[in-house]
Amino acid sequence: MSRKRCGSLRGQGWKYGSGFVDGIFPVLSPVAHQILNFVRKEVDPNNVWAALDTLPVTHDTWDDLINVAVQLRLNKQWDPMASDVCTIFFSSIIKTETSIVQISIKWLVLQLVHDAYGQKYLYKKAEETYVDLLQARCIPTEDTYALLIKVYCACGLLGKAEAAFVDMRKYGLPPSAIVYNAYIDGLMKARNPQRAIEIFQRMKNDGCHPSTDTYTLLINLHGKASQSYMALKLFNEMRSKKCRPDICTYTALVNAFAREGLCEKAEEIFEQMQEDKLEPDVYTYNALMEAYSRAGFPYGAAEIFSLMRHMGCEPDRASYNIMVDAYGRAGLHEDAQAVFNEMKRLGITPTMKSHMLLLCAYSKARNVTKCEEIVNQMSESGLEPDTFVLNSMMHLYGRLGQFEKMEEVLTAMEKGPYEADISTYNILINIYGRAGFFERMEGIFQSLTTKNLKPDVVTWTSRLGAYSRKKLYRKCLEIFEEMIDGGCHPDGGTAKVLLSACSSKDQIEQVTTVIRTMHKGMKSALPA
């Protein structure tokens, strides 16, 4: 990156979402290393200012500062990047004469600052930097708007995102695939998939050809929604338009099938990728392993794991987690433990998720002692059990009828740092309902409003299930009516519970009528 080592970066620009255009990553000088370590540790901006003021104003110094900023960006260390260090870079360079630092270097630093503010979702800072770009006579590019739009989407400011999208044309920049991709990606991260699909359609209607990245984003979107058929349709569309899928596209499609446990389809895509002369990476192997895991074939996942190592692709932490999960789902807790131990032996530190998957394996086997041991191990490793872990222990105690221990965990949650959420109380309602303790169940249900928690479909269905098991048909209908009045939409599980409450042909017909009209006027369809 230095002029002395790899030549200047002037005029090369900044590629959105990756490193530099030419793929060169910063090689830090000894001074740059010292600056990087200092910035990572120092929390007082005044100390940063004072230290950087001692640096000589030379080309080498600017190289070092830029390389440090790039290194922070590549490592996604946005806190230092969005701190006063960025402001220092920006303020200093904007005042520098072009005879010392060319305008392209100004542009690079401004982009670094802009990117840092964007990742932290500080949209006001991003806006300020955008104005500073204009005042510095740096013409905004599609990258500038891509970042700005993504920030707005992340903050839920869709009106501002749309305004920035329209504003591009003032500078003669029609929205390109880069900007559309940023818009779609931002909407996906903001959990607004429907709007993302609308922008994709607008992109095609505007005559902007979707890129490989565009299709990959949309395939991923449908995959996460368990719509593998739509993901495959998009994949076929991109190939028909001579848009070549890359390894990320194939991995997204394999993931789409994996989420639904469609291991045969996932393997077909995996083979198709290899026919396309693309080398599978660890993410692709992991996706295929996940498919076998979800389909209930742990030994199929183990074969892929062995193949990955045989092909020289080193498994990562996620690979081991998938194997722990695969064996755990199949009830093979000893195998899950063996994988967990192997991971530690290789020096891969188990995360909260790793422990959680092992906990689930032993929970499925109803091994309370081992589960308690795992929770203690987590604490000893500095991993404080979270709400999900404590909910799992509550559920295990409840299933085994150890209600005192279950309530002890609840008390600890209500007093401790991890708040009990709606899923916590859903477990209690389900457990007490199954045990026939209706009074306790109803007491917990009634207490939700005082805890500022709104019952969800699981809450209502669990409550219904308690009465359904006793064939209390009328009571189930009353609760169902409350559910609709409360604005909670039933799902397939609710319908099954209602049907199981029936004890006569007439009741089955009444419930069937209700189910058929679930999506239109459910309340009026309820029997008198």
Short mmCIF file of C-alpha atoms in Angstrom, two decimals:
data_model
loop_
_atom_site.label_atom_id
_atom_site.label_comp_id
_atom_site.label_asym_id
_atom_site.label_seq_id
_atom_site.Cartn_x
_atom_site.Cartn_y
_atom_site.Cartn_z
CA MET A 1 0.00 0.00 0.00
CA SER A 2 2.84 2.33 0.65
CA ARG A 3 4.26 4.12 -2.36
CA LYS A 4 7.60 2.47 -1.51
CA ARG A 5 6.17 -1.03 -1.35
CA CYS A 6 3.21 -1.50 -3.63
CA GLY A 7 2.66 1.83 -5.33
CA SER A 8 0.13 4.51 -4.65
CA LEU A 9 -3.58 3.85 -4.30
CA ARG A 10 -4.45 7.19 -5.84
CA GLY A 11 -7.33 7.08 -8.24
CA GLN A 12 -8.14 3.43 -7.56
CA GLY A 13 -11.22 4.17 -5.49
CA TRP A 14 -13.07 2.06 -3.00
CA LYS A 15 -15.09 -1.03 -3.83
CA TYR A 16 -18.33 -1.26 -1.85
CA GLY A 17 -18.54 -4.14 0.58
CA SER A 18 -15.02 -5.51 0.17
CA GLY A 19 -11.39 -4.42 0.22
CA PHE A 20 -9.69 -2.35 -2.41
CA VAL A 21 -10.45 -2.87 -6.08
CA ASP A 22 -7.17 -4.60 -6.74
CA GLY A 23 -7.56 -6.83 -3.70
CA ILE A 24 -4.37 -5.56 -2.05
CA PHE A 25 -4.58 -5.54 1.72
CA PRO A 26 -2.59 -3.16 3.90
CA VAL A 27 0.96 -4.08 4.86
CA LEU A 28 1.57 -2.21 8.09
CA SER A 29 4.88 -0.58 8.85
CA PRO A 30 6.27 -0.78 12.43
CA VAL A 31 4.93 2.74 13.07
CA ALA A 32 1.48 1.79 11.70
CA HIS A 33 1.46 -1.27 13.99
CA GLN A 34 2.13 0.99 16.97
CA ILE A 35 -0.67 3.35 15.91
CA LEU A 36 -3.09 0.43 15.41
CA ASN A 37 -2.38 -1.08 18.83
CA PHE A 38 -2.68 2.35 20.46
CA VAL A 39 -6.04 3.13 18.80
CA ARG A 40 -7.46 -0.26 19.78
CA LYS A 41 -6.62 0.26 23.45
CA GLU A 42 -7.05 4.01 23.95
CA VAL A 43 -10.57 5.13 24.84
CA ASP A 44 -9.89 8.81 25.50
CA PRO A 45 -10.15 10.85 22.25
CA ASN A 46 -8.00 13.62 23.75
CA ASN A 47 -5.12 11.18 24.18
CA VAL A 48 -5.55 10.08 20.57
CA TRP A 49 -5.40 13.70 19.42
CA ALA A 50 -2.31 14.40 21.49
CA ALA A 51 -0.49 11.31 20.27
CA LEU A 52 -1.25 11.85 16.58
CA ASP A 53 -0.20 15.49 16.86
CA THR A 54 3.35 14.27 17.50
CA LEU A 55 3.52 12.49 14.13
CA PRO A 56 5.41 14.23 11.30
CA VAL A 57 3.27 15.50 8.40
CA THR A 58 4.77 13.37 5.63
CA HIS A 59 3.58 11.06 2.88
CA ASP A 60 4.68 8.05 4.95
CA THR A 61 2.59 9.24 7.89
CA TRP A 62 -0.51 9.51 5.72
CA ASP A 63 0.19 6.04 4.32
CA ASP A 64 0.38 4.69 7.88
CA LEU A 65 -2.83 6.43 9.00
CA ILE A 66 -4.76 5.24 5.96
CA ASN A 67 -3.46 1.68 6.38
CA VAL A 68 -4.53 1.69 10.03
CA ALA A 69 -8.03 2.89 9.06
CA VAL A 70 -8.25 0.21 6.34
CA GLN A 71 -7.10 -2.47 8.78
CA LEU A 72 -9.82 -1.46 11.25
CA ARG A 73 -12.37 -1.60 8.44
CA LEU A 74 -11.27 -5.03 7.24
CA ASN A 75 -11.48 -6.38 10.80
CA LYS A 76 -14.91 -4.72 11.23
CA GLN A 77 -13.68 -2.88 14.33
CA TRP A 78 -16.19 -0.10 13.93
CA ASP A 79 -15.90 1.39 17.43
CA PRO A 80 -12.36 2.72 16.85
CA MET A 81 -13.30 3.59 13.25
CA ALA A 82 -16.33 5.59 14.35
CA SER A 83 -14.48 7.32 17.15
CA ASP A 84 -12.57 10.59 17.09
CA VAL A 85 -9.80 8.79 15.21
CA CYS A 86 -11.96 9.02 12.11
CA THR A 87 -12.67 12.64 12.85
CA ILE A 88 -8.96 13.26 13.19
CA PHE A 89 -8.25 11.65 9.82
CA PHE A 90 -11.09 13.55 8.23
CA SER A 91 -10.46 16.97 9.78
CA SER A 92 -6.75 16.86 9.12
CA ILE A 93 -6.94 15.70 5.56
CA ILE A 94 -9.73 18.03 4.51
CA LYS A 95 -7.54 21.00 5.44
CA THR A 96 -4.46 19.65 3.70
CA GLU A 97 -3.27 21.29 0.51
CA THR A 98 -3.52 19.22 -2.62
CA SER A 99 0.22 19.63 -3.09
CA ILE A 100 0.73 17.32 -0.08
CA VAL A 101 -2.13 14.89 -0.53
CA GLN A 102 -4.00 14.53 -3.79
CA ILE A 103 -7.77 14.75 -3.97
CA SER A 104 -8.03 10.99 -4.54
CA ILE A 105 -6.42 10.37 -1.15
CA LYS A 106 -8.88 12.84 0.38
CA TRP A 107 -11.65 10.81 -1.20
CA LEU A 108 -10.28 7.57 0.22
CA VAL A 109 -10.14 8.89 3.78
CA LEU A 110 -13.62 10.37 3.49
CA GLN A 111 -14.93 7.01 2.30
CA LEU A 112 -13.26 5.28 5.24
CA VAL A 113 -14.93 7.67 7.67
CA HIS A 114 -18.23 7.36 5.87
CA ASP A 115 -18.08 3.58 5.93
CA ALA A 116 -17.27 3.52 9.65
CA TYR A 117 -20.17 5.79 10.51
CA GLY A 118 -22.40 3.71 8.27
CA GLN A 119 -21.61 0.44 9.98
CA LYS A 120 -22.38 1.98 13.36
CA TYR A 121 -25.70 3.22 11.96
CA LEU A 122 -24.90 6.78 12.99
CA TYR A 123 -26.89 8.23 10.16
CA LYS A 124 -26.44 11.86 11.28
CA LYS A 125 -22.66 11.47 11.16
CA ALA A 126 -22.99 9.82 7.76
CA GLU A 127 -25.07 12.78 6.57
CA GLU A 128 -22.50 15.24 7.91
CA THR A 129 -19.72 13.40 6.09
CA TYR A 130 -21.79 13.45 2.91
CA VAL A 131 -22.09 17.25 3.17
CA ASP A 132 -18.36 17.46 3.89
CA LEU A 133 -17.71 15.47 0.73
CA LEU A 134 -19.59 18.06 -1.29
CA GLN A 135 -17.84 20.98 0.42
CA ALA A 136 -14.46 19.35 -0.26
CA ARG A 137 -15.45 19.30 -3.93
CA CYS A 138 -15.35 15.52 -3.97
CA ILE A 139 -18.09 14.39 -6.35
CA PRO A 140 -20.21 11.69 -4.67
CA THR A 141 -20.05 8.31 -6.40
CA GLU A 142 -22.40 5.36 -6.39
CA ASP A 143 -20.42 4.00 -3.41
CA THR A 144 -21.31 7.11 -1.37
CA TYR A 145 -25.02 6.68 -2.06
CA ALA A 146 -24.82 2.93 -1.50
CA LEU A 147 -23.46 3.47 1.99
CA LEU A 148 -25.89 6.29 2.79
CA ILE A 149 -28.91 4.27 1.66
CA LYS A 150 -27.81 1.25 3.66
CA VAL A 151 -27.42 3.37 6.80
CA TYR A 152 -30.91 4.83 6.39
CA CYS A 153 -32.41 1.36 5.91
CA ALA A 154 -30.65 0.06 9.02
CA CYS A 155 -32.14 2.95 11.02
CA GLY A 156 -35.60 2.33 9.58
CA LEU A 157 -35.54 5.66 7.73
CA LEU A 158 -36.93 4.31 4.47
CA GLY A 159 -38.14 7.76 3.37
CA LYS A 160 -34.60 9.14 3.62
CA ALA A 161 -33.23 6.08 1.82
CA GLU A 162 -35.64 6.68 -1.05
CA ALA A 163 -34.76 10.39 -1.10
CA ALA A 164 -31.03 9.58 -1.37
CA PHE A 165 -31.85 7.13 -4.13
CA VAL A 166 -33.65 9.88 -6.09
CA ASP A 167 -30.97 12.47 -5.22
CA MET A 168 -28.34 10.56 -7.20
CA ARG A 169 -29.81 11.72 -10.48
CA LYS A 170 -28.99 15.36 -9.59
CA TYR A 171 -25.34 14.45 -10.12
CA GLY A 172 -26.04 12.51 -13.29
CA LEU A 173 -25.75 9.16 -11.54
CA PRO A 174 -28.58 6.79 -12.46
CA PRO A 175 -28.87 4.08 -9.78
CA SER A 176 -26.58 1.19 -10.68
CA ALA A 177 -26.50 -2.42 -9.53
CA ILE A 178 -24.17 -1.40 -6.68
CA VAL A 179 -26.75 1.05 -5.30
CA TYR A 180 -29.68 -1.29 -5.84
CA ASN A 181 -27.75 -4.06 -4.09
CA ALA A 182 -27.04 -1.79 -1.12
CA TYR A 183 -30.72 -0.83 -0.97
CA ILE A 184 -31.85 -4.47 -1.08
CA ASP A 185 -29.21 -5.55 1.45
CA GLY A 186 -30.14 -2.68 3.77
CA LEU A 187 -33.82 -3.59 3.63
CA MET A 188 -33.04 -7.24 4.33
CA LYS A 189 -30.96 -6.32 7.38
CA ALA A 190 -33.80 -4.03 8.48
CA ARG A 191 -36.11 -7.07 8.27
CA ASN A 192 -38.20 -5.67 5.48
CA PRO A 193 -37.97 -8.47 2.89
CA GLN A 194 -41.16 -7.49 1.05
CA ARG A 195 -39.80 -4.01 0.31
CA ALA A 196 -36.50 -5.60 -0.79
CA ILE A 197 -38.39 -7.70 -3.33
CA GLU A 198 -40.20 -4.57 -4.57
CA ILE A 199 -36.86 -2.78 -5.09
CA PHE A 200 -35.58 -5.82 -7.01
CA GLN A 201 -38.60 -5.60 -9.32
CA ARG A 202 -38.06 -1.84 -9.72
CA MET A 203 -34.44 -2.53 -10.62
CA LYS A 204 -35.51 -4.80 -13.48
CA ASN A 205 -38.27 -2.42 -14.57
CA ASP A 206 -35.74 0.46 -14.71
CA GLY A 207 -33.60 -1.55 -17.10
CA CYS A 208 -30.77 -2.01 -14.59
CA HIS A 209 -29.44 -5.54 -15.02
CA PRO A 210 -29.19 -7.46 -11.75
CA SER A 211 -25.66 -8.59 -10.98
CA THR A 212 -24.48 -11.85 -9.45
CA ASP A 213 -24.54 -10.12 -6.05
CA THR A 214 -28.16 -9.05 -6.62
CA TYR A 215 -29.33 -12.58 -7.32
CA THR A 216 -27.31 -13.92 -4.40
CA LEU A 217 -29.03 -11.46 -2.06
CA LEU A 218 -32.49 -12.46 -3.29
CA ILE A 219 -31.71 -16.18 -3.18
CA ASN A 220 -30.55 -15.70 0.40
CA LEU A 221 -33.73 -13.73 1.19
CA HIS A 222 -36.02 -16.52 -0.03
CA GLY A 223 -33.83 -19.17 1.57
CA LYS A 224 -34.21 -17.57 5.00
CA ALA A 225 -37.96 -17.49 4.45
CA SER A 226 -37.92 -21.27 3.75
CA GLN A 227 -38.91 -20.62 0.12
CA SER A 228 -36.34 -22.82 -1.59
CA TYR A 229 -38.57 -23.12 -4.67
CA MET A 230 -38.37 -19.34 -5.17
CA ALA A 231 -34.61 -19.38 -4.55
CA LEU A 232 -34.20 -22.04 -7.25
CA LYS A 233 -36.44 -20.06 -9.62
CA LEU A 234 -34.17 -17.01 -9.22
CA PHE A 235 -31.09 -19.18 -9.71
CA ASN A 236 -32.47 -20.49 -13.00
CA GLU A 237 -33.45 -16.96 -14.04
CA MET A 238 -29.93 -15.61 -13.52
CA ARG A 239 -28.42 -18.45 -15.55
CA SER A 240 -30.91 -17.84 -18.37
CA LYS A 241 -29.75 -14.21 -18.43
CA LYS A 242 -26.09 -15.28 -18.73
CA CYS A 243 -25.38 -13.96 -15.24
CA ARG A 244 -22.78 -16.36 -13.86
CA PRO A 245 -23.32 -17.58 -10.28
CA ASP A 246 -20.31 -17.42 -7.99
CA ILE A 247 -19.47 -19.51 -4.94
CA CYS A 248 -21.60 -17.22 -2.70
CA THR A 249 -24.62 -17.78 -4.96
CA TYR A 250 -24.25 -21.54 -4.84
CA THR A 251 -23.73 -21.47 -1.07
CA ALA A 252 -26.88 -19.35 -0.62
CA LEU A 253 -28.88 -21.88 -2.66
CA VAL A 254 -27.44 -24.87 -0.80
CA ASN A 255 -28.37 -23.04 2.43
CA ALA A 256 -31.93 -22.53 1.14
CA PHE A 257 -32.40 -26.27 0.70
CA ALA A 258 -30.51 -27.01 3.93
CA ARG A 259 -32.98 -24.96 6.00
CA GLU A 260 -35.77 -27.24 4.81
CA GLY A 261 -33.73 -30.42 5.24
CA LEU A 262 -33.77 -31.10 1.48
CA CYS A 263 -30.37 -32.78 1.42
CA GLU A 264 -30.76 -34.37 -2.04
CA LYS A 265 -31.48 -31.01 -3.66
CA ALA A 266 -28.66 -29.41 -1.67
CA GLU A 267 -26.25 -32.07 -2.92
CA GLU A 268 -27.41 -31.56 -6.52
CA ILE A 269 -26.53 -27.86 -6.29
CA PHE A 270 -23.22 -28.74 -4.62
CA GLU A 271 -22.34 -31.01 -7.55
CA GLN A 272 -23.54 -28.44 -10.07
CA MET A 273 -21.19 -25.89 -8.49
CA GLN A 274 -18.24 -28.24 -8.99
CA GLU A 275 -19.27 -28.84 -12.60
CA ASP A 276 -19.18 -25.06 -12.95
CA LYS A 277 -15.48 -25.31 -11.97
CA LEU A 278 -15.97 -23.58 -8.63
CA GLU A 279 -14.04 -24.91 -5.63
CA PRO A 280 -16.27 -25.40 -2.54
CA ASP A 281 -15.13 -23.43 0.51
CA VAL A 282 -15.82 -24.05 4.19
CA TYR A 283 -19.14 -22.15 4.00
CA THR A 284 -20.42 -24.38 1.19
CA TYR A 285 -19.40 -27.56 3.00
CA ASN A 286 -21.04 -26.25 6.16
CA ALA A 287 -24.28 -25.56 4.27
CA LEU A 288 -24.35 -29.11 2.90
CA MET A 289 -23.61 -30.54 6.35
CA GLU A 290 -26.48 -28.47 7.73
CA ALA A 291 -28.82 -30.00 5.15
CA TYR A 292 -28.03 -33.54 6.34
CA SER A 293 -28.26 -32.44 9.96
CA ARG A 294 -31.73 -30.96 9.53
CA ALA A 295 -32.90 -33.97 7.54
CA GLY A 296 -31.93 -36.20 10.46
CA PHE A 297 -28.91 -37.86 8.83
CA PRO A 298 -25.97 -37.18 11.17
CA TYR A 299 -23.73 -39.72 9.47
CA GLY A 300 -24.37 -38.02 6.13
CA ALA A 301 -23.17 -34.78 7.72
CA ALA A 302 -20.14 -36.66 9.10
CA GLU A 303 -19.28 -37.89 5.57
CA ILE A 304 -19.30 -34.30 4.27
CA PHE A 305 -17.15 -33.27 7.23
CA SER A 306 -14.60 -35.99 6.33
CA LEU A 307 -14.74 -35.04 2.64
CA MET A 308 -14.05 -31.42 3.50
CA ARG A 309 -10.88 -32.37 5.39
CA HIS A 310 -9.83 -34.81 2.68
CA MET A 311 -10.11 -32.02 0.09
CA GLY A 312 -7.82 -29.80 2.15
CA CYS A 313 -10.56 -27.46 3.39
CA GLU A 314 -10.03 -26.85 7.10
CA PRO A 315 -13.25 -27.06 9.19
CA ASP A 316 -14.00 -23.95 11.25
CA ARG A 317 -15.86 -23.51 14.51
CA ALA A 318 -19.20 -23.48 12.67
CA SER A 319 -18.35 -26.87 11.12
CA TYR A 320 -17.87 -28.43 14.56
CA ASN A 321 -21.02 -26.75 15.87
CA ILE A 322 -23.02 -28.24 12.99
CA MET A 323 -21.69 -31.70 13.82
CA VAL A 324 -22.52 -31.29 17.52
CA ASP A 325 -26.03 -30.24 16.46
CA ALA A 326 -26.37 -33.09 13.93
CA TYR A 327 -25.57 -35.74 16.53
CA GLY A 328 -27.63 -33.96 19.19
CA ARG A 329 -30.73 -33.81 16.96
CA ALA A 330 -30.43 -37.57 16.36
CA GLY A 331 -30.13 -38.29 20.09
CA LEU A 332 -26.46 -39.30 19.80
CA HIS A 333 -25.25 -37.21 22.72
CA GLU A 334 -22.02 -39.18 23.20
CA ASP A 335 -21.00 -38.47 19.60
CA ALA A 336 -21.94 -34.82 20.10
CA GLN A 337 -19.70 -34.73 23.18
CA ALA A 338 -16.84 -36.34 21.23
CA VAL A 339 -17.02 -33.63 18.55
CA PHE A 340 -17.15 -30.94 21.24
CA ASN A 341 -14.04 -32.41 22.91
CA GLU A 342 -12.23 -32.67 19.56
CA MET A 343 -12.94 -29.00 18.90
CA LYS A 344 -11.34 -28.03 22.23
CA ARG A 345 -8.39 -30.36 21.66
CA LEU A 346 -7.65 -28.57 18.39
CA GLY A 347 -7.57 -25.23 20.17
CA ILE A 348 -10.93 -23.99 18.84
CA THR A 349 -12.60 -22.21 21.74
CA PRO A 350 -16.26 -23.27 22.11
CA THR A 351 -18.66 -20.32 22.03
CA MET A 352 -21.99 -19.83 23.74
CA LYS A 353 -23.63 -21.51 20.74
CA SER A 354 -21.29 -24.52 20.99
CA HIS A 355 -22.26 -25.07 24.63
CA MET A 356 -25.91 -24.47 23.83
CA LEU A 357 -25.95 -27.17 21.14
CA LEU A 358 -24.30 -29.65 23.50
CA LEU A 359 -26.80 -28.67 26.19
CA CYS A 360 -29.66 -29.38 23.77
CA ALA A 361 -28.18 -32.81 22.99
CA TYR A 362 -28.13 -33.83 26.65
CA SER A 363 -31.47 -32.13 27.29
CA LYS A 364 -33.02 -34.34 24.61
CA ALA A 365 -31.58 -37.32 26.49
CA ARG A 366 -33.07 -35.89 29.73
CA ASN A 367 -29.66 -35.99 31.39
CA VAL A 368 -30.13 -33.28 34.02
CA THR A 369 -26.78 -33.83 35.72
CA LYS A 370 -24.85 -33.39 32.48
CA CYS A 371 -26.88 -30.31 31.51
CA GLU A 372 -26.16 -28.68 34.87
CA GLU A 373 -22.48 -29.54 34.38
CA ILE A 374 -22.46 -27.82 30.96
CA VAL A 375 -24.05 -24.66 32.40
CA ASN A 376 -21.37 -24.61 35.12
CA GLN A 377 -18.66 -25.10 32.47
CA MET A 378 -20.01 -22.11 30.61
CA SER A 379 -19.74 -19.91 33.70
CA GLU A 380 -16.20 -21.16 34.39
CA SER A 381 -15.25 -20.27 30.79
CA GLY A 382 -16.50 -16.72 31.29
CA LEU A 383 -19.66 -17.34 29.25
CA GLU A 384 -22.54 -16.13 31.39
CA PRO A 385 -25.67 -18.24 30.64
CA ASP A 386 -28.21 -16.12 28.75
CA THR A 387 -32.01 -16.20 28.57
CA PHE A 388 -31.99 -18.97 25.95
CA VAL A 389 -29.82 -21.25 28.12
CA LEU A 390 -31.91 -20.63 31.23
CA ASN A 391 -35.12 -21.21 29.28
CA SER A 392 -33.69 -24.57 28.13
CA MET A 393 -32.97 -25.58 31.72
CA MET A 394 -36.46 -24.51 32.78
CA HIS A 395 -37.96 -26.59 30.02
CA LEU A 396 -35.89 -29.63 30.99
CA TYR A 397 -36.83 -29.38 34.67
CA GLY A 398 -40.47 -28.92 33.71
CA ARG A 399 -40.53 -31.95 31.40
CA LEU A 400 -39.10 -34.08 34.21
CA GLY A 401 -41.66 -32.73 36.70
CA GLN A 402 -39.01 -30.94 38.78
CA PHE A 403 -41.22 -27.88 39.24
CA GLU A 404 -39.33 -26.48 42.24
CA LYS A 405 -36.09 -26.30 40.25
CA MET A 406 -38.01 -24.83 37.30
CA GLU A 407 -39.39 -22.06 39.51
CA GLU A 408 -35.94 -21.44 41.05
CA VAL A 409 -34.59 -20.74 37.56
CA LEU A 410 -37.53 -18.39 36.90
CA THR A 411 -36.84 -16.49 40.15
CA ALA A 412 -33.15 -16.18 39.23
CA MET A 413 -34.11 -14.82 35.80
CA GLU A 414 -36.57 -12.28 37.19
CA LYS A 415 -33.98 -11.03 39.70
CA GLY A 416 -30.84 -11.44 37.58
CA PRO A 417 -29.37 -9.67 34.55
CA TYR A 418 -31.25 -11.78 32.00
CA GLU A 419 -34.89 -10.86 31.75
CA ALA A 420 -37.55 -13.50 31.34
CA ASP A 421 -39.13 -13.00 27.89
CA ILE A 422 -42.38 -14.26 26.37
CA SER A 423 -40.75 -17.59 25.49
CA THR A 424 -39.92 -18.08 29.21
CA TYR A 425 -43.56 -17.78 30.20
CA ASN A 426 -44.66 -19.86 27.22
CA ILE A 427 -42.59 -22.72 28.66
CA LEU A 428 -44.30 -22.34 32.04
CA ILE A 429 -47.79 -22.18 30.49
CA ASN A 430 -47.05 -25.26 28.40
CA ILE A 431 -45.56 -27.27 31.28
CA TYR A 432 -48.30 -26.41 33.80
CA GLY A 433 -50.99 -26.96 31.17
CA ARG A 434 -49.66 -30.43 30.33
CA ALA A 435 -49.50 -31.27 34.04
CA GLY A 436 -53.14 -30.20 34.47
CA PHE A 437 -52.29 -27.30 36.81
CA PHE A 438 -54.80 -24.96 35.18
CA GLU A 439 -54.87 -22.46 38.04
CA ARG A 440 -51.10 -21.92 37.90
CA MET A 441 -51.20 -21.74 34.13
CA GLU A 442 -53.95 -19.11 34.12
CA GLY A 443 -52.17 -17.11 36.83
CA ILE A 444 -49.05 -16.90 34.68
CA PHE A 445 -51.12 -15.98 31.63
CA GLN A 446 -52.91 -13.18 33.48
CA SER A 447 -49.59 -11.82 34.82
CA LEU A 448 -48.20 -11.17 31.32
CA THR A 449 -49.85 -7.74 31.04
CA THR A 450 -48.21 -6.59 34.28
CA LYS A 451 -44.83 -7.62 32.82
CA ASN A 452 -45.49 -5.65 29.60
CA LEU A 453 -45.46 -8.86 27.57
CA LYS A 454 -47.97 -9.63 24.84
CA PRO A 455 -49.11 -13.25 24.36
CA ASP A 456 -48.02 -14.63 20.98
CA VAL A 457 -49.42 -17.54 18.96
CA VAL A 458 -47.36 -20.03 21.03
CA THR A 459 -48.80 -18.63 24.27
CA TRP A 460 -52.39 -18.94 23.09
CA THR A 461 -51.89 -22.36 21.49
CA SER A 462 -50.21 -23.74 24.63
CA ARG A 463 -53.10 -22.50 26.74
CA LEU A 464 -55.59 -24.01 24.30
CA GLY A 465 -53.68 -27.29 24.37
CA ALA A 466 -54.16 -27.67 28.11
CA TYR A 467 -57.97 -27.68 27.76
CA SER A 468 -57.91 -29.57 24.47
CA ARG A 469 -56.24 -32.57 26.14
CA LYS A 470 -59.20 -32.70 28.54
CA LYS A 471 -61.64 -32.41 25.59
CA LEU A 472 -63.04 -29.16 27.02
CA TYR A 473 -64.33 -28.07 23.64
CA ARG A 474 -66.39 -25.05 24.74
CA LYS A 475 -63.52 -23.66 26.82
CA CYS A 476 -61.21 -24.01 23.82
CA LEU A 477 -63.62 -22.00 21.65
CA GLU A 478 -63.79 -19.26 24.30
CA ILE A 479 -59.99 -19.02 24.40
CA PHE A 480 -59.82 -19.07 20.60
CA GLU A 481 -62.26 -16.16 20.48
CA GLU A 482 -60.12 -14.26 23.04
CA MET A 483 -57.10 -14.93 20.86
CA ILE A 484 -58.74 -13.40 17.79
CA ASP A 485 -60.02 -10.42 19.81
CA GLY A 486 -56.47 -9.94 21.09
CA GLY A 487 -55.22 -9.52 17.53
CA CYS A 488 -53.19 -12.75 17.47
CA HIS A 489 -53.41 -14.70 14.21
CA PRO A 490 -53.67 -18.50 14.60
CA ASP A 491 -51.33 -20.86 12.77
CA GLY A 492 -51.44 -24.52 11.74
CA GLY A 493 -50.58 -25.62 15.27
CA THR A 494 -53.59 -23.76 16.64
CA ALA A 495 -55.86 -25.50 14.13
CA LYS A 496 -54.53 -28.95 15.15
CA VAL A 497 -55.13 -28.21 18.84
CA LEU A 498 -58.70 -27.09 18.14
CA LEU A 499 -59.40 -30.26 16.15
CA SER A 500 -57.97 -32.43 18.92
CA ALA A 501 -60.51 -30.89 21.34
CA CYS A 502 -63.41 -32.27 19.30
CA SER A 503 -65.27 -35.35 20.48
CA SER A 504 -68.11 -35.44 17.94
CA LYS A 505 -68.67 -35.11 14.21
CA ASP A 506 -70.61 -31.85 14.68
CA GLN A 507 -67.72 -30.30 16.63
CA ILE A 508 -65.24 -31.33 13.91
CA GLU A 509 -67.45 -29.67 11.28
CA GLN A 510 -67.69 -26.46 13.36
CA VAL A 511 -63.91 -26.28 13.84
CA THR A 512 -63.33 -27.05 10.16
CA THR A 513 -65.54 -24.08 9.28
CA VAL A 514 -63.49 -21.87 11.58
CA ILE A 515 -60.21 -23.08 10.07
CA ARG A 516 -61.44 -22.50 6.52
CA THR A 517 -62.34 -18.91 7.32
CA MET A 518 -59.21 -18.11 9.34
CA HIS A 519 -58.01 -15.55 6.82
CA LYS A 520 -61.35 -13.81 6.39
CA GLY A 521 -63.72 -12.87 9.18
CA MET A 522 -62.71 -15.50 11.72
CA LYS A 523 -64.72 -13.91 14.51
CA SER A 524 -68.00 -14.09 12.63
CA ALA A 525 -67.36 -17.73 11.74
CA LEU A 526 -67.22 -18.88 15.36
CA PRO A 527 -70.12 -21.16 16.35
CA ALA A 528 -72.61 -19.79 18.82
#
